[in-house]
Short mmCIF file of C-alpha atoms and ligand atoms in Angstrom, two decimals:
data_model
loop_
_atom_site.label_atom_id
_atom_site.label_comp_id
_atom_site.label_asym_id
_atom_site.label_seq_id
_atom_site.Cartn_x
_atom_site.Cartn_y
_atom_site.Cartn_z
CA MET A 31 29.01 -31.34 -121.67
CA GLU A 32 31.45 -34.10 -121.81
CA THR A 33 32.48 -35.81 -118.75
CA THR A 34 36.27 -36.74 -117.88
CA ASP A 35 36.87 -41.00 -116.89
CA SER A 36 39.76 -39.90 -114.33
CA SER A 37 39.36 -43.36 -112.98
CA SER A 38 43.42 -44.31 -114.79
CA TRP A 39 44.40 -41.61 -113.84
CA THR A 40 48.25 -41.88 -111.52
CA ARG A 41 49.45 -38.80 -111.31
CA LEU A 42 48.15 -35.13 -111.92
CA ILE A 43 50.29 -31.79 -112.66
CA ARG A 44 47.94 -29.03 -112.64
CA ASN A 45 48.59 -24.91 -112.39
CA ALA A 46 52.00 -25.26 -115.06
CA THR A 47 52.89 -22.99 -117.97
CA LEU A 48 51.64 -26.55 -120.00
CA ALA A 49 54.50 -26.46 -123.10
CA THR A 50 52.85 -29.09 -125.25
CA CYS A 51 55.29 -28.19 -128.29
CA ALA A 52 52.05 -29.69 -129.90
CA GLU A 53 50.77 -27.83 -133.09
CA GLY A 54 48.93 -24.92 -132.84
CA LYS A 55 48.72 -21.87 -130.38
CA PRO A 56 52.68 -20.66 -130.29
CA TYR A 57 54.60 -23.50 -128.39
CA GLY A 58 51.67 -25.35 -128.31
CA LEU A 59 51.28 -23.10 -124.86
CA ILE A 60 48.62 -23.84 -122.67
CA PRO A 61 48.95 -21.42 -119.15
CA LYS A 62 47.87 -22.68 -116.03
CA GLY A 63 46.77 -26.11 -117.29
CA ALA A 64 47.22 -29.35 -116.37
CA VAL A 65 47.81 -32.85 -117.35
CA ALA A 66 47.02 -36.49 -116.14
CA LEU A 67 49.65 -39.82 -116.27
CA ALA A 68 48.11 -42.51 -116.33
CA GLY A 69 50.93 -44.81 -115.68
CA ASN A 70 53.58 -44.24 -118.07
CA ARG A 71 51.47 -42.59 -120.93
CA ILE A 72 49.82 -38.83 -121.01
CA ALA A 73 46.05 -39.85 -120.32
CA TRP A 74 44.94 -35.99 -120.32
CA ILE A 75 45.74 -32.79 -120.74
CA GLY A 76 43.36 -29.97 -119.72
CA THR A 77 43.00 -26.19 -117.92
CA LYS A 78 41.65 -25.99 -113.79
CA LYS A 79 38.06 -24.64 -115.69
CA ASN A 80 37.91 -28.71 -117.02
CA MET A 81 39.16 -30.55 -114.28
CA PRO A 82 37.35 -33.22 -113.12
CA ALA A 83 35.69 -32.62 -109.81
CA THR A 84 36.47 -35.85 -107.89
CA LEU A 85 40.62 -37.90 -108.70
CA PRO A 86 41.11 -41.84 -107.39
CA LYS A 87 42.67 -41.82 -103.97
CA THR A 88 45.87 -42.98 -106.02
CA CYS A 89 46.35 -40.66 -107.83
CA ALA A 90 49.45 -38.35 -106.99
CA VAL A 91 48.85 -34.70 -107.38
CA ASN A 92 51.31 -32.42 -107.88
CA ASP A 93 50.76 -28.11 -107.99
CA VAL A 94 53.71 -27.06 -109.63
CA ARG A 95 52.63 -23.23 -109.02
CA GLY A 96 53.01 -21.74 -112.50
CA ALA A 97 56.32 -23.48 -113.27
CA LEU A 98 56.69 -24.87 -116.70
CA VAL A 99 56.48 -28.29 -118.06
CA THR A 100 57.98 -29.63 -121.66
CA PRO A 101 58.39 -32.92 -123.05
CA GLY A 102 61.64 -34.73 -122.12
CA LEU A 103 64.29 -33.01 -123.99
CA ILE A 104 65.58 -35.19 -127.33
CA ASP A 105 69.19 -34.48 -128.83
CA CYS A 106 68.74 -36.54 -131.81
CA HIS A 107 72.80 -35.96 -132.84
CA THR A 108 75.31 -37.47 -131.52
CA HIS A 109 78.56 -39.20 -131.59
CA MET A 110 78.75 -39.39 -127.64
CA ILE A 111 81.04 -42.60 -127.89
CA TRP A 112 84.80 -41.96 -128.45
CA ALA A 113 88.39 -41.82 -126.36
CA GLY A 114 90.91 -39.67 -126.42
CA SER A 115 90.59 -36.31 -126.95
CA ARG A 116 91.84 -33.81 -130.41
CA PHE A 117 92.02 -29.93 -128.53
CA ARG A 118 95.52 -29.75 -130.62
CA GLU A 119 93.31 -29.52 -132.97
CA PHE A 120 91.69 -26.58 -131.46
CA GLU A 121 94.70 -25.30 -131.56
CA GLN A 122 95.87 -25.20 -134.68
CA ARG A 123 92.60 -23.76 -136.34
CA LEU A 124 92.70 -20.73 -134.88
CA GLN A 125 96.33 -20.50 -136.10
CA GLY A 126 94.31 -21.12 -139.13
CA ALA A 127 94.10 -24.46 -140.14
CA SER A 128 90.57 -25.64 -140.95
CA TYR A 129 88.80 -28.94 -140.35
CA GLU A 130 89.33 -30.33 -143.69
CA ASP A 131 93.41 -29.47 -143.59
CA ILE A 132 93.53 -31.51 -140.66
CA ALA A 133 91.40 -34.41 -141.91
CA ARG A 134 93.19 -34.30 -145.39
CA ALA A 135 96.03 -34.61 -143.17
CA GLY A 136 95.59 -37.59 -140.93
CA GLY A 137 94.57 -36.25 -138.61
CA GLY A 138 90.57 -35.68 -137.50
CA ILE A 139 88.19 -38.25 -137.52
CA ALA A 140 91.29 -40.73 -137.84
CA SER A 141 92.52 -39.58 -135.11
CA THR A 142 89.85 -40.34 -132.55
CA VAL A 143 89.49 -44.14 -134.28
CA THR A 144 93.32 -44.82 -133.29
CA ALA A 145 91.50 -44.50 -129.50
CA THR A 146 88.47 -45.44 -129.60
CA ARG A 147 89.55 -49.20 -131.38
CA ALA A 148 92.05 -49.37 -128.41
CA ALA A 149 89.89 -48.46 -126.00
CA SER A 150 87.39 -51.53 -124.07
CA GLU A 151 83.68 -51.41 -123.83
CA ALA A 152 83.67 -50.68 -120.07
CA ASP A 153 86.32 -47.94 -121.08
CA LEU A 154 84.28 -46.16 -122.87
CA LEU A 155 81.20 -46.62 -121.45
CA THR A 156 82.41 -44.38 -117.72
CA LEU A 157 83.74 -41.93 -120.02
CA ALA A 158 80.08 -41.94 -122.05
CA LEU A 159 78.26 -41.90 -118.77
CA ALA A 160 79.69 -38.37 -117.73
CA ARG A 161 79.11 -37.00 -121.35
CA ALA A 162 75.39 -39.13 -120.76
CA ALA A 163 74.29 -37.11 -117.69
CA LYS A 164 75.20 -33.53 -119.02
CA TYR A 165 72.89 -34.24 -120.73
CA VAL A 166 70.66 -35.77 -117.71
CA ALA A 167 70.86 -32.67 -115.65
CA GLU A 168 69.81 -29.85 -118.26
CA GLY A 169 66.52 -31.58 -119.34
CA VAL A 170 67.47 -33.98 -122.33
CA THR A 171 65.32 -37.59 -121.57
CA THR A 172 66.68 -38.89 -125.25
CA ILE A 173 69.26 -38.88 -127.25
CA GLU A 174 71.29 -40.52 -131.07
CA ILE A 175 74.03 -41.31 -130.70
CA LYS A 176 75.85 -42.46 -133.14
CA SER A 177 78.21 -45.38 -133.76
CA GLY A 178 81.97 -44.48 -136.71
CA TYR A 179 84.06 -43.70 -134.66
CA GLY A 180 85.49 -47.84 -135.11
CA LEU A 181 85.57 -48.43 -138.92
CA ASP A 182 85.28 -51.92 -138.79
CA LYS A 183 82.82 -54.87 -137.68
CA ASP A 184 83.93 -55.28 -134.10
CA ASN A 185 84.39 -51.41 -133.02
CA GLU A 186 81.08 -49.95 -134.63
CA LEU A 187 79.40 -53.07 -132.84
CA LYS A 188 81.58 -52.53 -129.21
CA ILE A 189 80.47 -48.25 -129.52
CA LEU A 190 76.99 -49.46 -130.46
CA ARG A 191 76.81 -51.78 -127.41
CA VAL A 192 77.93 -49.02 -125.30
CA ALA A 193 75.36 -47.25 -126.41
CA ARG A 194 72.03 -49.30 -125.73
CA THR A 195 74.02 -50.06 -122.26
CA LEU A 196 74.25 -46.28 -121.48
CA GLY A 197 70.05 -45.82 -122.45
CA LYS A 198 69.98 -48.72 -119.52
CA ARG A 199 72.38 -47.36 -117.22
CA LEU A 200 70.91 -43.53 -116.92
CA SER A 201 66.84 -42.97 -117.10
CA LEU A 202 67.48 -42.33 -120.96
CA THR A 203 66.09 -43.48 -123.62
CA VAL A 204 68.97 -44.54 -126.62
CA ARG A 205 68.08 -44.28 -130.01
CA THR A 206 71.91 -45.89 -131.76
CA THR A 207 72.47 -45.34 -135.62
CA LEU A 208 74.95 -46.93 -137.01
CA LEU A 209 77.09 -44.70 -139.41
CA ALA A 210 80.15 -46.75 -139.98
CA ALA A 211 80.20 -44.66 -142.89
CA HIS A 212 81.49 -41.78 -141.67
CA ALA A 213 86.13 -42.21 -142.66
CA VAL A 214 87.64 -44.61 -145.37
CA PRO A 215 89.83 -46.11 -141.84
CA PRO A 216 93.12 -46.95 -142.50
CA GLU A 217 93.16 -50.62 -143.45
CA PHE A 218 90.71 -48.99 -146.28
CA GLN A 219 92.96 -46.17 -147.18
CA GLY A 220 92.79 -45.80 -151.19
CA ARG A 221 89.72 -47.97 -151.19
CA ALA A 222 86.70 -46.19 -150.27
CA ASP A 223 84.63 -48.84 -152.22
CA ASP A 224 86.30 -51.78 -151.02
CA TYR A 225 85.35 -50.20 -147.69
CA ILE A 226 81.67 -49.32 -148.74
CA LYS A 227 81.55 -53.07 -150.21
CA CYS A 228 82.51 -54.40 -146.12
CA ILE A 229 80.04 -52.09 -144.46
CA CYS A 230 77.52 -53.51 -146.87
CA ASP A 231 78.81 -57.54 -146.17
CA GLU A 232 79.80 -57.36 -143.29
CA ILE A 233 79.17 -54.38 -140.17
CA LEU A 234 75.45 -53.44 -141.54
CA PRO A 235 74.28 -57.48 -141.53
CA ALA A 236 76.16 -57.77 -138.33
CA ALA A 237 74.27 -54.85 -136.45
CA ALA A 238 70.77 -55.46 -137.74
CA ALA A 239 71.68 -59.18 -136.57
CA GLU A 240 71.92 -58.23 -132.99
CA GLY A 241 69.49 -54.96 -133.26
CA LEU A 242 72.02 -52.95 -132.07
CA ALA A 243 71.02 -49.58 -134.57
CA ASP A 244 67.92 -48.34 -134.79
CA ALA A 245 68.82 -46.48 -138.20
CA VAL A 246 72.47 -45.50 -140.74
CA ASP A 247 73.92 -42.72 -141.62
CA ALA A 248 76.97 -41.32 -143.80
CA TYR A 249 79.13 -38.30 -144.75
CA CYS A 250 78.65 -37.28 -147.48
CA ASP A 251 81.52 -35.04 -148.21
CA ASN A 252 84.31 -34.03 -149.96
CA ILE A 253 86.40 -35.85 -147.59
CA GLY A 254 83.53 -38.18 -146.30
CA PHE A 255 82.23 -40.36 -149.37
CA THR A 256 80.88 -39.65 -152.94
CA PRO A 257 76.20 -39.44 -153.23
CA ALA A 258 77.01 -42.81 -155.28
CA GLN A 259 78.47 -44.78 -151.83
CA VAL A 260 76.15 -43.09 -150.10
CA GLU A 261 73.74 -44.81 -152.30
CA ARG A 262 74.97 -48.28 -151.73
CA VAL A 263 74.53 -47.98 -148.38
CA PHE A 264 71.58 -46.91 -148.19
CA ALA A 265 69.51 -49.38 -150.40
CA LYS A 266 71.66 -51.82 -147.92
CA ALA A 267 69.99 -50.54 -144.99
CA THR A 268 66.80 -50.68 -146.56
CA GLU A 269 67.33 -54.14 -147.20
CA LEU A 270 68.04 -54.90 -143.73
CA LYS A 271 64.37 -52.12 -142.83
CA LEU A 272 66.73 -49.87 -141.19
CA ALA A 273 65.99 -45.87 -141.11
CA VAL A 274 68.40 -44.03 -142.53
CA LYS A 275 69.99 -40.51 -141.76
CA LEU A 276 72.78 -38.16 -143.68
CA HIS A 277 75.25 -36.05 -142.61
CA ALA A 278 74.83 -33.22 -146.11
CA GLU A 279 75.64 -30.33 -146.89
CA GLN A 280 77.93 -29.08 -144.36
CA PHE A 281 80.97 -28.35 -146.55
CA SER A 282 80.42 -28.55 -149.57
CA ASN A 283 76.65 -29.15 -151.39
CA GLN A 284 77.15 -32.76 -152.77
CA GLN A 285 73.29 -32.68 -153.10
CA GLY A 286 73.07 -34.95 -150.39
CA ALA A 287 69.85 -33.86 -148.72
CA ALA A 288 68.63 -34.53 -152.25
CA LEU A 289 69.92 -37.91 -151.90
CA ALA A 290 69.40 -38.07 -148.62
CA ALA A 291 65.45 -37.40 -149.60
CA LYS A 292 64.71 -39.77 -152.22
CA HIS A 293 65.87 -42.47 -149.31
CA LYS A 294 62.80 -41.48 -147.06
CA ALA A 295 64.96 -40.40 -144.65
CA LEU A 296 64.45 -39.30 -141.56
CA SER A 297 66.94 -36.44 -141.14
CA ALA A 298 69.55 -35.03 -143.24
CA ASP A 299 71.96 -32.86 -140.91
CA HIS A 300 74.43 -29.80 -140.87
CA LEU A 301 73.14 -28.75 -143.98
CA GLU A 302 74.59 -24.65 -144.64
CA HIS A 303 74.70 -25.91 -148.49
CA LEU A 304 71.96 -26.64 -148.83
CA ASP A 305 70.35 -25.51 -151.64
CA LYS A 306 66.35 -25.00 -153.59
CA GLU A 307 66.78 -28.62 -155.02
CA GLY A 308 67.72 -30.12 -151.55
CA VAL A 309 64.71 -27.59 -149.46
CA GLN A 310 62.60 -28.95 -151.94
CA ALA A 311 63.23 -32.64 -152.10
CA MET A 312 63.29 -32.72 -148.25
CA ALA A 313 59.73 -30.68 -148.35
CA VAL A 314 58.25 -33.35 -149.87
CA ALA A 315 59.76 -36.52 -148.33
CA ARG A 316 58.90 -34.53 -144.86
CA THR A 317 63.18 -34.57 -144.20
CA VAL A 318 63.45 -33.69 -140.73
CA ALA A 319 67.09 -30.34 -141.06
CA VAL A 320 69.21 -30.96 -138.48
CA LEU A 321 71.08 -28.25 -137.55
CA LEU A 322 74.55 -28.17 -135.85
CA PRO A 323 74.74 -24.56 -134.38
CA GLY A 324 77.53 -26.07 -132.01
CA ALA A 325 79.78 -27.41 -134.89
CA TYR A 326 79.06 -24.83 -136.97
CA ALA A 327 79.94 -22.20 -134.26
CA TYR A 328 83.05 -24.18 -133.21
CA LEU A 329 84.40 -24.83 -136.34
CA ARG A 330 83.73 -20.92 -136.83
CA GLU A 331 82.18 -21.94 -139.68
CA THR A 332 80.72 -18.36 -142.18
CA LYS A 333 78.24 -19.82 -144.31
CA LEU A 334 74.63 -19.95 -142.84
CA PRO A 335 72.49 -23.07 -143.75
CA PRO A 336 69.53 -22.07 -145.56
CA ILE A 337 67.29 -21.13 -142.33
CA GLU A 338 64.12 -19.22 -144.11
CA MET A 339 64.14 -21.00 -147.45
CA LEU A 340 63.36 -23.81 -145.12
CA ARG A 341 60.78 -22.00 -143.23
CA VAL A 342 59.35 -20.79 -146.60
CA HIS A 343 59.30 -24.55 -147.50
CA ARG A 344 58.14 -26.04 -143.67
CA VAL A 345 61.05 -28.80 -143.15
CA PRO A 346 61.04 -29.52 -139.47
CA ILE A 347 63.33 -28.09 -138.62
CA ALA A 348 65.50 -29.88 -135.35
CA ILE A 349 68.95 -29.09 -133.35
CA ALA A 350 71.14 -30.94 -131.98
CA SER A 351 74.38 -30.72 -130.52
CA ASP A 352 76.61 -33.28 -132.41
CA LEU A 353 78.88 -34.04 -129.09
CA ASN A 354 81.80 -35.78 -130.49
CA PRO A 355 85.70 -34.38 -130.61
CA GLY A 356 86.18 -32.52 -133.78
CA SER A 357 83.13 -31.14 -134.72
CA ALA A 358 81.35 -29.52 -131.36
CA PRO A 359 83.09 -30.76 -127.27
CA LEU A 360 79.95 -29.48 -126.33
CA ALA A 361 77.96 -31.00 -123.66
CA SER A 362 74.72 -28.77 -123.67
CA LEU A 363 71.26 -28.70 -126.24
CA GLN A 364 70.77 -26.33 -123.93
CA LEU A 365 73.59 -24.55 -125.69
CA ASN A 366 72.76 -25.58 -129.01
CA MET A 367 69.48 -24.34 -128.26
CA HIS A 368 71.04 -20.83 -127.69
CA LEU A 369 73.21 -20.71 -130.39
CA ALA A 370 70.55 -21.77 -132.99
CA CYS A 371 68.99 -18.31 -131.96
CA THR A 372 72.02 -16.09 -131.90
CA GLN A 373 73.58 -18.07 -134.60
CA PHE A 374 71.27 -19.12 -137.41
CA GLY A 375 68.16 -16.37 -136.80
CA LEU A 376 66.13 -18.85 -134.81
CA THR A 377 63.15 -17.63 -132.69
CA THR A 378 63.21 -18.71 -129.16
CA GLU A 379 59.59 -21.40 -130.24
CA GLU A 380 61.72 -22.64 -133.18
CA ALA A 381 64.45 -23.85 -131.34
CA LEU A 382 62.46 -25.30 -128.43
CA LEU A 383 59.71 -27.45 -131.48
CA GLY A 384 63.85 -28.58 -132.52
CA VAL A 385 64.94 -30.30 -130.24
CA THR A 386 61.04 -31.81 -128.93
CA ARG A 387 58.54 -32.27 -131.67
CA HIS A 388 61.06 -32.63 -134.97
CA ALA A 389 63.70 -34.08 -133.13
CA ALA A 390 61.68 -36.78 -132.38
CA ARG A 391 60.81 -37.00 -136.26
CA ALA A 392 64.59 -37.23 -136.99
CA LEU A 393 64.14 -40.55 -134.72
CA GLY A 394 61.15 -42.29 -135.80
CA LEU A 395 59.69 -40.87 -132.69
CA ARG A 396 56.67 -38.68 -133.37
CA LYS A 397 54.11 -40.99 -132.50
CA GLU A 398 55.64 -41.53 -128.88
CA ARG A 399 57.48 -38.70 -127.87
CA GLY A 400 58.21 -35.11 -128.55
CA THR A 401 55.35 -33.46 -127.68
CA ILE A 402 52.78 -33.24 -124.42
CA GLU A 403 49.40 -35.03 -126.29
CA ARG A 404 47.07 -37.98 -125.01
CA GLY A 405 48.56 -40.86 -125.76
CA LYS A 406 52.32 -41.04 -125.49
CA PHE A 407 54.91 -41.68 -123.14
CA ALA A 408 54.54 -39.93 -119.56
CA ASP A 409 57.68 -37.69 -120.92
CA LEU A 410 57.68 -34.49 -118.63
CA VAL A 411 60.60 -31.79 -117.48
CA ILE A 412 59.20 -29.39 -114.63
CA TRP A 413 61.73 -26.33 -115.29
CA ASN A 414 62.49 -24.09 -112.53
CA ALA A 415 61.80 -21.49 -115.01
CA GLU A 416 57.74 -20.05 -115.73
CA HIS A 417 58.44 -19.26 -119.61
CA PRO A 418 59.10 -21.67 -122.38
CA ALA A 419 61.57 -19.08 -124.25
CA GLU A 420 63.88 -18.88 -120.68
CA LEU A 421 65.03 -22.36 -122.16
CA ALA A 422 67.09 -20.58 -124.93
CA ALA A 423 67.30 -17.01 -124.13
CA GLN A 424 69.60 -17.92 -121.05
CA PHE A 425 72.51 -20.97 -121.01
CA GLY A 426 73.46 -22.91 -117.58
CA LEU A 427 70.21 -21.37 -115.55
CA ILE A 428 67.79 -23.19 -116.23
CA ARG A 429 67.75 -26.84 -115.02
CA PRO A 430 64.74 -29.18 -114.09
CA ALA A 431 63.01 -29.27 -111.72
CA VAL A 432 61.74 -32.81 -111.36
CA ILE A 433 62.37 -35.19 -114.35
CA LEU A 434 59.31 -37.67 -114.93
CA ARG A 435 59.48 -41.00 -117.39
CA GLU A 436 57.04 -42.85 -115.08
CA GLY A 437 58.28 -46.23 -116.04
CA ALA A 438 59.65 -45.33 -119.41
CA SER A 439 61.92 -47.35 -120.87
O1 NIG B 264 78.75 -34.54 -137.51
N1 NIG B 264 81.43 -34.33 -140.05
C1 NIG B 264 81.71 -35.27 -139.66
N2 NIG B 264 81.36 -35.26 -138.38
C2 NIG B 264 81.87 -35.29 -137.53
C3 NIG B 264 82.60 -35.08 -136.61
C4 NIG B 264 83.48 -36.10 -136.50
C5 NIG B 264 84.70 -35.48 -136.19
O2 NIG B 264 84.74 -34.45 -136.75
O3 NIG B 264 84.99 -36.60 -135.05
C6 NIG B 264 80.26 -33.95 -137.34
O4 NIG B 264 80.35 -33.22 -137.73
FE1 FE B 265 77.94 -35.54 -137.23
#
């Protein structure tokens, strides 16, 4: 029998209901499981039966008495840095106005841009820290943050800088995404192509030069940018060796998902209006489908994303909160897990994989995070729960007992 070398172990968590989220069994579940850490990495996964007889004296041992242990949760799509509030739009929509009506009348993203441009880096950080703290409290250890409320070089970079600082201030891995192609700013009104040129010539190169962007996103829709404009942004991003993702098929079908897949995008997000061609293209490119049920519910949409087709074609499905002031001011990933089940018909297992394994892939982190597997970062949550289905089945009740991020950055 193979003997386990435990000499490098620094911590052993035993007697856990281990939802590894790795491929194989549902939830990657190991009842009465154990996981050993060596510094900031996962060194071993097993059960009581194959645990080594002796451990190094310096190895801490935690008997978690059957508690659920999962990878740290990952929110792979947020717009968490903004100033101002759009509560009036919520009232308008309750009276019958649509998200698109409000945007075309000069409200929507444009109003958040005005408030965010006027805010200092320090003010934005204070606002965002309070929001991010809510995610940390519910077991999120990795979060993606997009720019997109600056829409000029200085303000887009300001937002990305705040995002980087946020990650250092909280025990949180932050991935930044440049979303300069979110809306046409007032100074380029009626000149969307000129703004795209400004993004490609100025904003993108500056963000890349300062190392502020891990990826590049765009908003492809009737009230956003055309596929041809998105393609120009993607070409520049690829030239700068930055990964791409896309807000696609939210209110209409622009063949955005297929465009994203053609550019080997990490993800295409929203996807209520996704069609078969888009699904097939995503399946081939292994582009993750990021579903945002909170935005769907908040905007009271009725067209569901084609979940069954995504399943049949084995497109990885991630779930994210899309936290933003306009379409999803709902600061909870766990709420989105719940809504993914109740609104979109996902299983509780799909909901958990959507905020772990598949969310990691959507951020280009699949080799480092998202599952409890040997060699990955020690990035775990021990919950006040006994079964992984509890995370999506309830809301506001399941909380981390301990978040373990041993020296992870
Ligand atoms: O992901 N649809 C575009 N972007 C955001 C909404 C941004 C806003 O309304 O401020 C979204 O839903
Ligand atoms: Fe979004």
